[in-house]
CSV table of C-alpha atoms in Angstrom, one decimal:
chain,number,residue,atom,x,y,z
A,1,UNK,CA,-8.6,-47.1,-39.7
A,2,UNK,CA,-9.1,-45.6,-43.1
A,3,UNK,CA,-7.1,-44.0,-44.4
A,4,UNK,CA,-9.2,-40.4,-44.2
A,5,UNK,CA,-9.6,-41.0,-40.0
A,6,UNK,CA,-5.7,-41.9,-40.6
A,7,UNK,CA,-5.0,-38.3,-41.8
A,8,UNK,CA,-7.5,-36.6,-39.7
A,9,UNK,CA,-4.9,-38.1,-36.7
A,10,UNK,CA,-2.0,-36.9,-38.4
A,11,UNK,CA,-2.9,-33.5,-38.6
A,12,UNK,CA,-3.9,-33.5,-35.4
A,13,UNK,CA,-1.1,-34.7,-33.9
A,14,UNK,CA,1.0,-31.2,-35.6
A,15,UNK,CA,-1.0,-29.5,-33.8
A,16,UNK,CA,-0.4,-31.0,-30.5
A,17,UNK,CA,2.5,-29.8,-27.8
A,18,UNK,CA,3.7,-31.7,-24.9
A,19,UNK,CA,5.8,-29.4,-21.6
A,20,UNK,CA,7.4,-31.3,-19.9
A,21,UNK,CA,9.0,-29.5,-16.8
A,22,UNK,CA,11.9,-31.7,-14.5
A,23,UNK,CA,12.0,-30.5,-10.7
A,24,UNK,CA,13.9,-31.3,-7.8
A,25,UNK,CA,10.2,-31.8,-5.7
A,26,UNK,CA,7.9,-32.2,-8.7
A,27,UNK,CA,7.9,-34.0,-12.8
A,28,UNK,CA,5.1,-32.2,-14.1
A,29,UNK,CA,3.4,-32.4,-18.0
A,30,UNK,CA,1.4,-30.4,-19.9
A,31,UNK,CA,-0.7,-31.2,-23.1
A,32,UNK,CA,-1.7,-28.9,-25.3
A,33,UNK,CA,-3.5,-28.4,-28.2
A,34,UNK,CA,-2.9,-25.0,-31.4
A,35,UNK,CA,-6.4,-23.7,-31.7
A,36,UNK,CA,-7.6,-21.1,-34.3
A,37,UNK,CA,-6.5,-18.0,-34.1
A,38,UNK,CA,-3.2,-19.2,-31.9
A,39,UNK,CA,-4.6,-20.1,-29.1
A,40,UNK,CA,-3.5,-23.0,-26.8
A,41,UNK,CA,-6.1,-25.1,-25.4
A,42,UNK,CA,-4.9,-27.8,-22.5
A,43,UNK,CA,-6.4,-30.7,-23.2
A,44,UNK,CA,-4.1,-32.3,-20.2
A,45,UNK,CA,-2.2,-32.5,-17.7
A,46,UNK,CA,-0.2,-34.8,-15.3
A,47,UNK,CA,2.2,-34.4,-12.3
A,48,UNK,CA,3.7,-37.3,-10.0
A,49,UNK,CA,6.5,-36.7,-7.1
A,50,UNK,CA,10.2,-36.3,-8.2
A,51,UNK,CA,12.2,-38.6,-6.9
A,52,UNK,CA,15.8,-38.6,-8.5
A,53,UNK,CA,16.3,-35.1,-9.0
A,54,UNK,CA,18.4,-34.0,-6.9
A,55,UNK,CA,19.5,-29.5,-7.5
A,56,UNK,CA,18.2,-30.2,-10.6
A,57,UNK,CA,20.4,-32.2,-12.0
A,58,UNK,CA,19.0,-35.7,-12.4
A,59,UNK,CA,20.4,-38.2,-9.7
A,60,UNK,CA,18.5,-41.0,-10.6
A,61,UNK,CA,18.1,-42.2,-14.1
A,62,UNK,CA,15.3,-44.9,-13.0
A,63,UNK,CA,13.2,-42.9,-10.3
A,64,UNK,CA,13.2,-39.9,-12.7
A,65,UNK,CA,12.4,-41.7,-15.7
A,66,UNK,CA,9.6,-43.4,-14.0
A,67,UNK,CA,8.1,-40.5,-13.1
A,68,UNK,CA,8.7,-38.8,-16.2
A,69,UNK,CA,6.7,-42.2,-17.6
A,70,UNK,CA,3.8,-41.7,-14.6
A,71,UNK,CA,4.1,-38.1,-15.5
A,72,UNK,CA,2.8,-38.3,-19.4
A,73,UNK,CA,0.6,-41.8,-19.1
A,74,UNK,CA,-1.9,-39.4,-16.6
A,75,UNK,CA,-1.9,-36.4,-19.3
A,76,UNK,CA,-2.6,-38.4,-22.4
A,77,UNK,CA,-5.5,-39.8,-19.6
A,78,UNK,CA,-7.0,-36.9,-19.2
A,79,UNK,CA,-6.0,-35.0,-23.2
A,80,UNK,CA,-7.2,-38.4,-24.3
A,81,UNK,CA,-4.2,-39.4,-27.2
A,82,UNK,CA,-1.3,-39.9,-27.2
A,83,UNK,CA,2.2,-37.8,-27.5
A,84,UNK,CA,5.8,-39.4,-29.3
A,85,UNK,CA,7.4,-35.9,-28.1
A,86,UNK,CA,8.0,-33.4,-25.8
A,87,UNK,CA,9.7,-29.7,-24.7
A,88,UNK,CA,11.5,-30.2,-21.9
A,89,UNK,CA,12.8,-27.7,-19.3
A,90,UNK,CA,16.0,-27.5,-17.9
A,91,UNK,CA,16.8,-25.4,-14.6
A,92,UNK,CA,19.9,-26.8,-12.9
A,93,UNK,CA,23.2,-24.5,-12.5
A,94,UNK,CA,25.9,-23.9,-14.6
A,95,UNK,CA,23.5,-21.4,-17.7
A,96,UNK,CA,25.2,-18.5,-19.0
A,97,UNK,CA,24.2,-16.7,-21.5
A,98,UNK,CA,25.6,-14.6,-24.5
A,99,UNK,CA,25.6,-12.8,-27.2
A,100,UNK,CA,27.1,-13.7,-30.6
A,101,UNK,CA,27.2,-10.4,-32.5
A,102,UNK,CA,28.5,-10.7,-36.3
A,103,UNK,CA,28.4,-8.6,-39.5
A,104,UNK,CA,28.6,-9.6,-43.5
A,105,UNK,CA,29.8,-7.1,-46.2
A,106,UNK,CA,27.1,-6.0,-48.8
A,107,UNK,CA,28.4,-3.2,-51.3
A,108,UNK,CA,25.3,-1.0,-51.2
A,109,UNK,CA,23.0,-3.2,-53.0
A,110,UNK,CA,19.6,-4.2,-51.5
A,111,UNK,CA,19.8,-6.8,-49.6
A,112,UNK,CA,18.2,-10.1,-50.4
A,113,UNK,CA,16.8,-13.3,-48.3
A,114,UNK,CA,20.3,-15.0,-49.8
A,115,UNK,CA,22.1,-11.7,-47.6
A,116,UNK,CA,19.9,-12.7,-44.1
A,117,UNK,CA,20.6,-16.1,-44.8
A,118,UNK,CA,24.3,-16.3,-45.3
A,119,UNK,CA,24.3,-13.6,-42.4
A,120,UNK,CA,22.6,-16.0,-39.9
A,121,UNK,CA,24.7,-18.6,-41.6
A,122,UNK,CA,28.0,-17.0,-40.5
A,123,UNK,CA,26.4,-16.3,-37.0
A,124,UNK,CA,26.4,-19.9,-36.9
A,125,UNK,CA,29.6,-19.9,-37.4
A,126,UNK,CA,30.0,-17.0,-35.0
A,127,UNK,CA,28.9,-19.1,-31.6
A,128,UNK,CA,31.6,-20.6,-28.8
A,129,UNK,CA,29.8,-22.3,-26.4
A,130,UNK,CA,33.3,-22.4,-24.8
A,131,UNK,CA,33.0,-26.1,-23.9
A,132,UNK,CA,29.5,-25.7,-22.8
A,133,UNK,CA,26.6,-26.9,-24.4
A,134,UNK,CA,24.2,-24.6,-26.6
A,135,UNK,CA,20.6,-25.1,-26.0
A,136,UNK,CA,19.6,-21.9,-27.5
A,137,UNK,CA,21.4,-19.9,-31.2
A,138,UNK,CA,18.5,-17.1,-31.6
A,139,UNK,CA,19.4,-14.3,-34.0
A,140,UNK,CA,17.7,-11.5,-32.4
A,141,UNK,CA,17.3,-8.1,-34.1
A,142,UNK,CA,19.4,-6.8,-37.4
A,143,UNK,CA,21.8,-4.0,-37.5
A,144,UNK,CA,22.2,-2.0,-41.1
A,145,UNK,CA,26.0,-0.4,-41.0
A,146,UNK,CA,25.2,0.5,-37.5
A,147,UNK,CA,21.5,1.3,-36.9
A,148,UNK,CA,20.4,-1.1,-34.4
A,149,UNK,CA,16.5,-2.6,-33.7
A,150,UNK,CA,15.7,-3.8,-37.4
A,151,UNK,CA,13.2,-6.5,-36.9
A,152,UNK,CA,13.5,-7.2,-41.1
A,153,UNK,CA,15.9,-6.2,-43.3
A,154,UNK,CA,15.2,-7.7,-46.9
A,155,UNK,CA,14.6,-5.1,-49.2
A,156,UNK,CA,16.9,-2.4,-47.4
A,157,UNK,CA,20.2,-1.1,-48.8
A,158,UNK,CA,23.3,-1.2,-46.9
A,159,UNK,CA,26.9,-1.8,-47.3
A,160,UNK,CA,26.8,-4.0,-43.7
A,161,UNK,CA,24.4,-6.0,-42.8
A,162,UNK,CA,24.7,-7.6,-39.0
A,163,UNK,CA,22.8,-9.6,-36.5
A,164,UNK,CA,23.1,-9.8,-33.3
A,165,UNK,CA,23.0,-13.9,-31.8
A,166,UNK,CA,21.4,-14.9,-28.4
A,167,UNK,CA,23.7,-17.9,-27.5
A,168,UNK,CA,23.0,-20.0,-24.2
A,169,UNK,CA,24.6,-23.1,-22.4
A,170,UNK,CA,25.1,-25.0,-20.4
A,171,UNK,CA,27.2,-28.1,-19.3
A,172,UNK,CA,27.1,-30.3,-20.7
A,173,UNK,CA,26.7,-33.7,-18.8
A,174,UNK,CA,23.1,-32.5,-17.3
A,175,UNK,CA,21.6,-32.0,-20.4
A,176,UNK,CA,22.6,-34.9,-21.5
A,177,UNK,CA,21.3,-37.1,-18.7
A,178,UNK,CA,18.1,-34.7,-18.7
A,179,UNK,CA,18.1,-36.0,-22.5
A,180,UNK,CA,19.1,-39.6,-21.5
A,181,UNK,CA,16.5,-40.2,-18.9
A,182,UNK,CA,13.6,-38.7,-20.9
A,183,UNK,CA,14.4,-40.9,-24.3
A,184,UNK,CA,14.6,-43.8,-21.6
A,185,UNK,CA,11.1,-43.1,-21.1
A,186,UNK,CA,10.9,-43.8,-24.9
A,187,UNK,CA,9.6,-40.0,-25.9
A,188,UNK,CA,11.8,-38.1,-28.9
A,189,UNK,CA,13.4,-35.3,-27.3
A,190,UNK,CA,11.8,-31.6,-29.0
A,191,UNK,CA,14.9,-29.7,-27.8
A,192,UNK,CA,15.6,-28.8,-24.0
A,193,UNK,CA,14.9,-25.4,-22.9
A,194,UNK,CA,16.8,-23.5,-20.4
A,195,UNK,CA,14.1,-22.3,-17.5
A,196,UNK,CA,14.3,-19.0,-17.6
A,197,UNK,CA,13.9,-18.8,-21.5
A,198,UNK,CA,10.8,-21.1,-21.0
A,199,UNK,CA,9.9,-19.1,-17.5
A,200,UNK,CA,9.8,-15.2,-19.2
A,201,UNK,CA,7.3,-16.2,-22.1
A,202,UNK,CA,5.1,-17.1,-19.5
A,203,UNK,CA,5.4,-14.7,-16.5
A,204,UNK,CA,7.3,-11.2,-18.4
A,205,UNK,CA,5.2,-9.4,-20.4
A,206,UNK,CA,6.9,-8.0,-23.4
A,207,UNK,CA,7.3,-4.4,-22.3
A,208,UNK,CA,8.4,-5.9,-18.9
A,209,UNK,CA,11.3,-7.1,-21.2
A,210,UNK,CA,11.8,-4.7,-23.0
A,211,UNK,CA,12.7,-2.0,-19.7
A,212,UNK,CA,14.2,-4.1,-17.5
A,213,UNK,CA,13.6,-6.4,-15.6
A,214,UNK,CA,14.6,-10.0,-12.7
A,215,UNK,CA,12.9,-13.0,-12.6
A,216,UNK,CA,13.6,-15.3,-10.0
A,217,UNK,CA,12.3,-18.6,-10.3
A,218,UNK,CA,12.0,-20.4,-6.5
A,219,UNK,CA,12.1,-23.2,-7.4
A,220,UNK,CA,12.4,-26.8,-5.3
A,221,UNK,CA,16.1,-27.2,-5.3
A,222,UNK,CA,18.0,-24.3,-7.1
A,223,UNK,CA,17.1,-20.3,-7.5
A,224,UNK,CA,17.7,-19.1,-10.5
A,225,UNK,CA,18.0,-15.2,-11.1
A,226,UNK,CA,17.7,-13.2,-14.9
A,227,UNK,CA,17.7,-10.8,-16.3
A,228,UNK,CA,15.9,-9.1,-19.3
A,229,UNK,CA,16.9,-5.6,-20.8
A,230,UNK,CA,16.5,-4.7,-24.5
A,231,UNK,CA,13.7,-7.7,-24.9
A,232,UNK,CA,16.3,-9.9,-24.5
A,233,UNK,CA,18.6,-12.7,-21.0
A,234,UNK,CA,21.2,-10.5,-20.4
A,235,UNK,CA,22.9,-12.4,-17.4
A,236,UNK,CA,22.1,-15.7,-15.4
A,237,UNK,CA,22.6,-16.5,-12.1
A,238,UNK,CA,21.8,-19.5,-10.3
A,239,UNK,CA,22.1,-20.6,-6.3
A,240,UNK,CA,21.2,-23.7,-4.7
A,241,UNK,CA,19.5,-23.2,-2.4
A,242,UNK,CA,15.2,-23.2,-3.3
A,243,UNK,CA,11.8,-23.9,-1.2
A,244,UNK,CA,12.5,-27.8,0.0
A,245,UNK,CA,15.3,-26.2,2.2
A,246,UNK,CA,12.6,-24.6,3.9
A,247,UNK,CA,10.6,-27.6,4.1
A,248,UNK,CA,13.6,-30.0,4.9
A,249,UNK,CA,14.2,-26.8,8.2
A,250,UNK,CA,11.1,-27.2,9.7
A,251,UNK,CA,10.7,-31.0,9.4
A,252,UNK,CA,13.6,-31.0,11.2
A,253,UNK,CA,13.1,-28.0,13.8
A,254,UNK,CA,9.9,-30.1,14.5
A,255,UNK,CA,10.7,-33.5,14.0
A,256,UNK,CA,7.5,-34.4,11.1
A,257,UNK,CA,8.2,-36.3,7.9
A,258,UNK,CA,8.9,-34.4,5.0
A,259,UNK,CA,5.7,-34.2,3.8
A,260,UNK,CA,3.9,-33.0,6.8
A,261,UNK,CA,6.2,-30.4,6.7
A,262,UNK,CA,5.3,-29.2,3.2
A,263,UNK,CA,1.8,-29.7,3.9
A,264,UNK,CA,2.0,-27.6,6.8
A,265,UNK,CA,4.2,-24.4,4.7
A,266,UNK,CA,1.8,-24.4,2.2
A,267,UNK,CA,-1.3,-24.4,4.6
A,268,UNK,CA,0.3,-22.8,7.3
A,269,UNK,CA,3.5,-20.7,6.7
A,270,UNK,CA,3.8,-17.1,6.0
A,271,UNK,CA,6.2,-15.2,4.7
A,272,UNK,CA,4.5,-12.5,6.9
A,273,UNK,CA,4.0,-12.2,10.3
A,274,UNK,CA,0.6,-11.3,12.9
A,275,UNK,CA,-0.5,-10.5,16.5
A,276,UNK,CA,-2.6,-13.3,15.7
A,277,UNK,CA,0.2,-15.8,14.7
A,278,UNK,CA,1.0,-16.7,18.6
A,279,UNK,CA,-2.5,-17.8,18.8
A,280,UNK,CA,-3.4,-20.3,15.5
A,281,UNK,CA,-2.8,-23.4,16.6
A,282,UNK,CA,-1.3,-26.3,14.6
A,283,UNK,CA,-1.3,-29.7,14.9
A,284,UNK,CA,2.4,-31.7,13.7
A,285,UNK,CA,1.9,-35.1,14.1
A,286,UNK,CA,6.0,-37.2,14.7
A,287,UNK,CA,7.7,-38.6,11.8
A,288,UNK,CA,6.4,-42.2,14.8
A,289,UNK,CA,3.0,-42.0,13.8
A,290,UNK,CA,4.0,-43.7,11.1
A,291,UNK,CA,3.7,-46.6,12.7
A,292,UNK,CA,0.6,-46.0,15.1
A,293,UNK,CA,3.3,-44.6,18.2
A,294,UNK,CA,3.7,-41.0,19.8
A,295,UNK,CA,0.8,-38.4,19.6
A,296,UNK,CA,0.5,-35.3,17.5
A,297,UNK,CA,2.2,-32.3,19.2
A,298,UNK,CA,0.7,-28.7,19.0
A,299,UNK,CA,3.0,-25.5,17.5
A,300,UNK,CA,1.5,-22.3,17.5
A,301,UNK,CA,2.1,-20.5,14.0
A,302,UNK,CA,4.0,-17.8,15.5
A,303,UNK,CA,7.1,-21.3,15.6
A,304,UNK,CA,6.3,-22.0,12.6
A,305,UNK,CA,6.5,-18.8,10.4
A,306,UNK,CA,10.1,-18.6,13.2
A,307,UNK,CA,11.6,-21.6,11.6
A,308,UNK,CA,10.7,-19.7,7.8
A,309,UNK,CA,11.9,-16.6,8.1
A,310,UNK,CA,15.4,-17.5,8.5
A,311,UNK,CA,15.8,-19.4,5.7
A,312,UNK,CA,14.1,-16.7,3.6
A,313,UNK,CA,16.6,-14.4,4.7
A,314,UNK,CA,19.9,-16.3,3.8
A,315,UNK,CA,17.4,-17.3,0.4
A,316,UNK,CA,16.8,-13.2,-0.1
A,317,UNK,CA,20.6,-11.7,0.9
A,318,UNK,CA,21.4,-14.3,-2.1
A,319,UNK,CA,18.8,-13.4,-4.7
A,320,UNK,CA,19.9,-9.2,-3.6
A,321,UNK,CA,24.1,-10.4,-4.7
A,322,UNK,CA,23.1,-12.0,-7.6
A,323,UNK,CA,21.2,-9.2,-9.0
A,324,UNK,CA,24.0,-6.4,-7.9
A,325,UNK,CA,25.8,-9.8,-9.5
A,326,UNK,CA,24.2,-8.6,-12.6
A,327,UNK,CA,23.8,-4.7,-12.5
A,328,UNK,CA,20.4,-5.0,-11.3
A,329,UNK,CA,21.0,-2.6,-8.3
A,330,UNK,CA,18.1,0.0,-8.0
A,331,UNK,CA,14.4,0.0,-9.2
A,332,UNK,CA,13.0,-2.1,-12.2
A,333,UNK,CA,9.9,-4.4,-11.2
A,334,UNK,CA,11.6,-8.7,-9.6
A,335,UNK,CA,9.1,-11.0,-10.9
A,336,UNK,CA,8.9,-13.7,-8.6
A,337,UNK,CA,7.8,-17.2,-9.8
A,338,UNK,CA,8.2,-21.4,-9.0
A,339,UNK,CA,7.0,-23.0,-6.0
A,340,UNK,CA,8.0,-21.5,-4.0
A,341,UNK,CA,6.5,-18.0,-4.8
A,342,UNK,CA,2.8,-19.9,-3.4
A,343,UNK,CA,4.4,-18.6,-0.3
A,344,UNK,CA,1.6,-16.4,1.2
A,345,UNK,CA,2.6,-13.1,1.7
A,346,UNK,CA,5.9,-13.4,0.0
A,347,UNK,CA,5.6,-10.6,-2.4
A,348,UNK,CA,5.7,-7.8,0.6
A,349,UNK,CA,8.8,-9.6,2.0
A,350,UNK,CA,10.9,-9.9,-0.3
A,351,UNK,CA,9.8,-5.9,-1.5
A,352,UNK,CA,11.1,-5.1,1.6
A,353,UNK,CA,14.6,-6.9,2.2
A,354,UNK,CA,15.8,-6.0,-2.0
A,355,UNK,CA,14.6,-2.6,-1.6
A,356,UNK,CA,12.0,-2.8,-5.0
A,357,UNK,CA,8.8,-3.4,-6.4
A,358,UNK,CA,8.2,-7.5,-6.0
A,359,UNK,CA,4.9,-9.0,-8.0
A,360,UNK,CA,4.4,-13.5,-8.3
A,361,UNK,CA,4.6,-14.0,-11.7
A,362,UNK,CA,1.5,-16.7,-12.9
A,363,UNK,CA,1.6,-18.7,-16.0
A,364,UNK,CA,-1.0,-17.0,-19.1
A,365,UNK,CA,-1.5,-17.5,-22.5
A,366,UNK,CA,-3.8,-21.0,-22.4
A,367,UNK,CA,-7.5,-21.7,-22.1
A,368,UNK,CA,-8.7,-24.4,-20.7
A,369,UNK,CA,-5.5,-24.8,-17.7
A,370,UNK,CA,-6.8,-26.8,-14.3
A,371,UNK,CA,-7.2,-23.8,-10.9
A,372,UNK,CA,-4.7,-26.4,-9.4
A,373,UNK,CA,-1.9,-26.1,-12.3
A,374,UNK,CA,-2.5,-21.9,-12.8
A,375,UNK,CA,-0.1,-20.9,-10.0
A,376,UNK,CA,3.5,-20.3,-9.9
A,377,UNK,CA,4.4,-23.3,-9.6
A,378,UNK,CA,3.9,-24.3,-13.2
A,379,UNK,CA,5.1,-21.1,-14.5
A,380,UNK,CA,7.8,-23.0,-16.5
A,381,UNK,CA,5.3,-25.9,-17.6
A,382,UNK,CA,3.0,-22.7,-19.4
A,383,UNK,CA,5.9,-21.2,-20.8
A,384,UNK,CA,7.5,-24.9,-22.6
A,385,UNK,CA,4.2,-24.7,-23.5
A,386,UNK,CA,4.2,-21.5,-25.1
A,387,UNK,CA,8.2,-21.5,-26.0
A,388,UNK,CA,7.3,-24.2,-28.8
A,389,UNK,CA,4.2,-22.8,-30.3
A,390,UNK,CA,6.3,-19.8,-30.9
A,391,UNK,CA,8.0,-22.1,-34.0
A,392,UNK,CA,11.4,-20.7,-32.7
A,393,UNK,CA,14.1,-20.0,-35.5
A,394,UNK,CA,17.0,-22.1,-34.1
A,395,UNK,CA,20.9,-21.5,-36.3
A,396,UNK,CA,22.1,-24.8,-35.5
A,397,UNK,CA,19.3,-26.8,-37.2
A,398,UNK,CA,18.0,-24.3,-40.2
A,399,UNK,CA,19.4,-24.7,-43.1
A,400,UNK,CA,21.6,-22.0,-44.1
A,401,UNK,CA,24.0,-20.9,-47.3
A,402,UNK,CA,27.6,-19.8,-46.7
A,403,UNK,CA,30.5,-17.4,-48.0
A,404,UNK,CA,29.9,-14.4,-47.3
A,405,UNK,CA,33.1,-12.3,-45.4
A,406,UNK,CA,32.7,-11.7,-41.9
A,407,UNK,CA,33.4,-9.1,-40.0
A,408,UNK,CA,33.2,-10.1,-35.4
A,409,UNK,CA,33.0,-7.3,-33.6
A,410,UNK,CA,35.0,-7.6,-30.7
A,411,UNK,CA,33.4,-9.0,-27.2
A,412,UNK,CA,29.5,-9.0,-26.5
A,413,UNK,CA,28.8,-5.5,-28.3
A,414,UNK,CA,24.7,-5.5,-27.7
A,415,UNK,CA,25.0,-6.8,-24.0
A,416,UNK,CA,28.0,-4.4,-23.4
A,417,UNK,CA,25.3,-1.8,-25.4
A,418,UNK,CA,22.2,-3.0,-23.3
A,419,UNK,CA,23.9,-3.2,-20.3
A,420,UNK,CA,25.6,0.0,-20.1
A,421,UNK,CA,22.4,1.8,-21.2
A,422,UNK,CA,19.7,-0.1,-18.3
A,423,UNK,CA,22.8,1.5,-15.6
A,424,UNK,CA,23.0,5.0,-17.1
A,425,UNK,CA,19.2,5.3,-16.5
A,426,UNK,CA,18.6,3.0,-13.2
């Protein structure tokens, strides 16, 4: 390869983004390229069954590593490129979201970039993860002498300059296991991103995040409930239950394999019932059919739905409790995403049970996304790509100065302001 070709290959590699979503049911990879005008063009995707992940946690390192290798290699073959680093999602329990608020004294002079850097350095020092591992530490909005919501304070005069830093942390051991698993597959980890942060970028509009919206990620083994207010993720709750539990219920009730139960759920399952369901028949292959024994049984679609509905009722009962615990008691919109959101009629069912507007969130903002990967099950994958392309600032890695007197407001001031305002407007 000539020097010119080498430079061209290196320049293209800098434009590539690889997202890796390691879930309890599937491991999926996506390679995209930054195009002109900030577009994101999908070059290749890959997917493999996840055999080593339970409830979002890596339970079998070798099985998960193999699935990661195969999913990434499939995406590489389709894209025609080799990649070295990936952005990885983390969706297990233990995620917490908080705000660190700091201020520095300026004495009324005009704000320079050095002042901002020193403020952010002070903010970095104020982060207290309480024994958890910090996944995100991002500056959000600035305050000038108590005035909130300033996006760029440079060039303005102030006596006090403050900033609110959005911090997302998780239990350390599951994050380390995930990191080790990906690195064992000979891939460099660019960052491990909290699933709600990534998924919110793919499914929620800026206005929704500003006004207040709840995002419910119906994964296979875990359901994450997150609350966005004022453009920020201000609350998280994790439910150790998901779409795979519905699949297991079907497999157990009708004595069939999980793969067959998953197919029945996807093709014939529904969250809502109609009179016609008593007449539509479904063939169910028994587990013994693997050895060439046993005959396929026949059930009605109504029987299948009767197995799905109790688990859905239990799951959304827990979702309702989580929303109430986060202060999301009335009004506002709920967005469902994740593989479980592909169940027919689930938005109408959830709307009736939760008593608020519900829609299904699908990935957007990518061109060339295959139809098979355009559903809610791939929202996190698309969101990871958009998050990486946004070139997020992380105070843990930023090169910043130090040396300002710091005033730390008591408590999580911004969260208190946002949630109080949110509840007042309900």
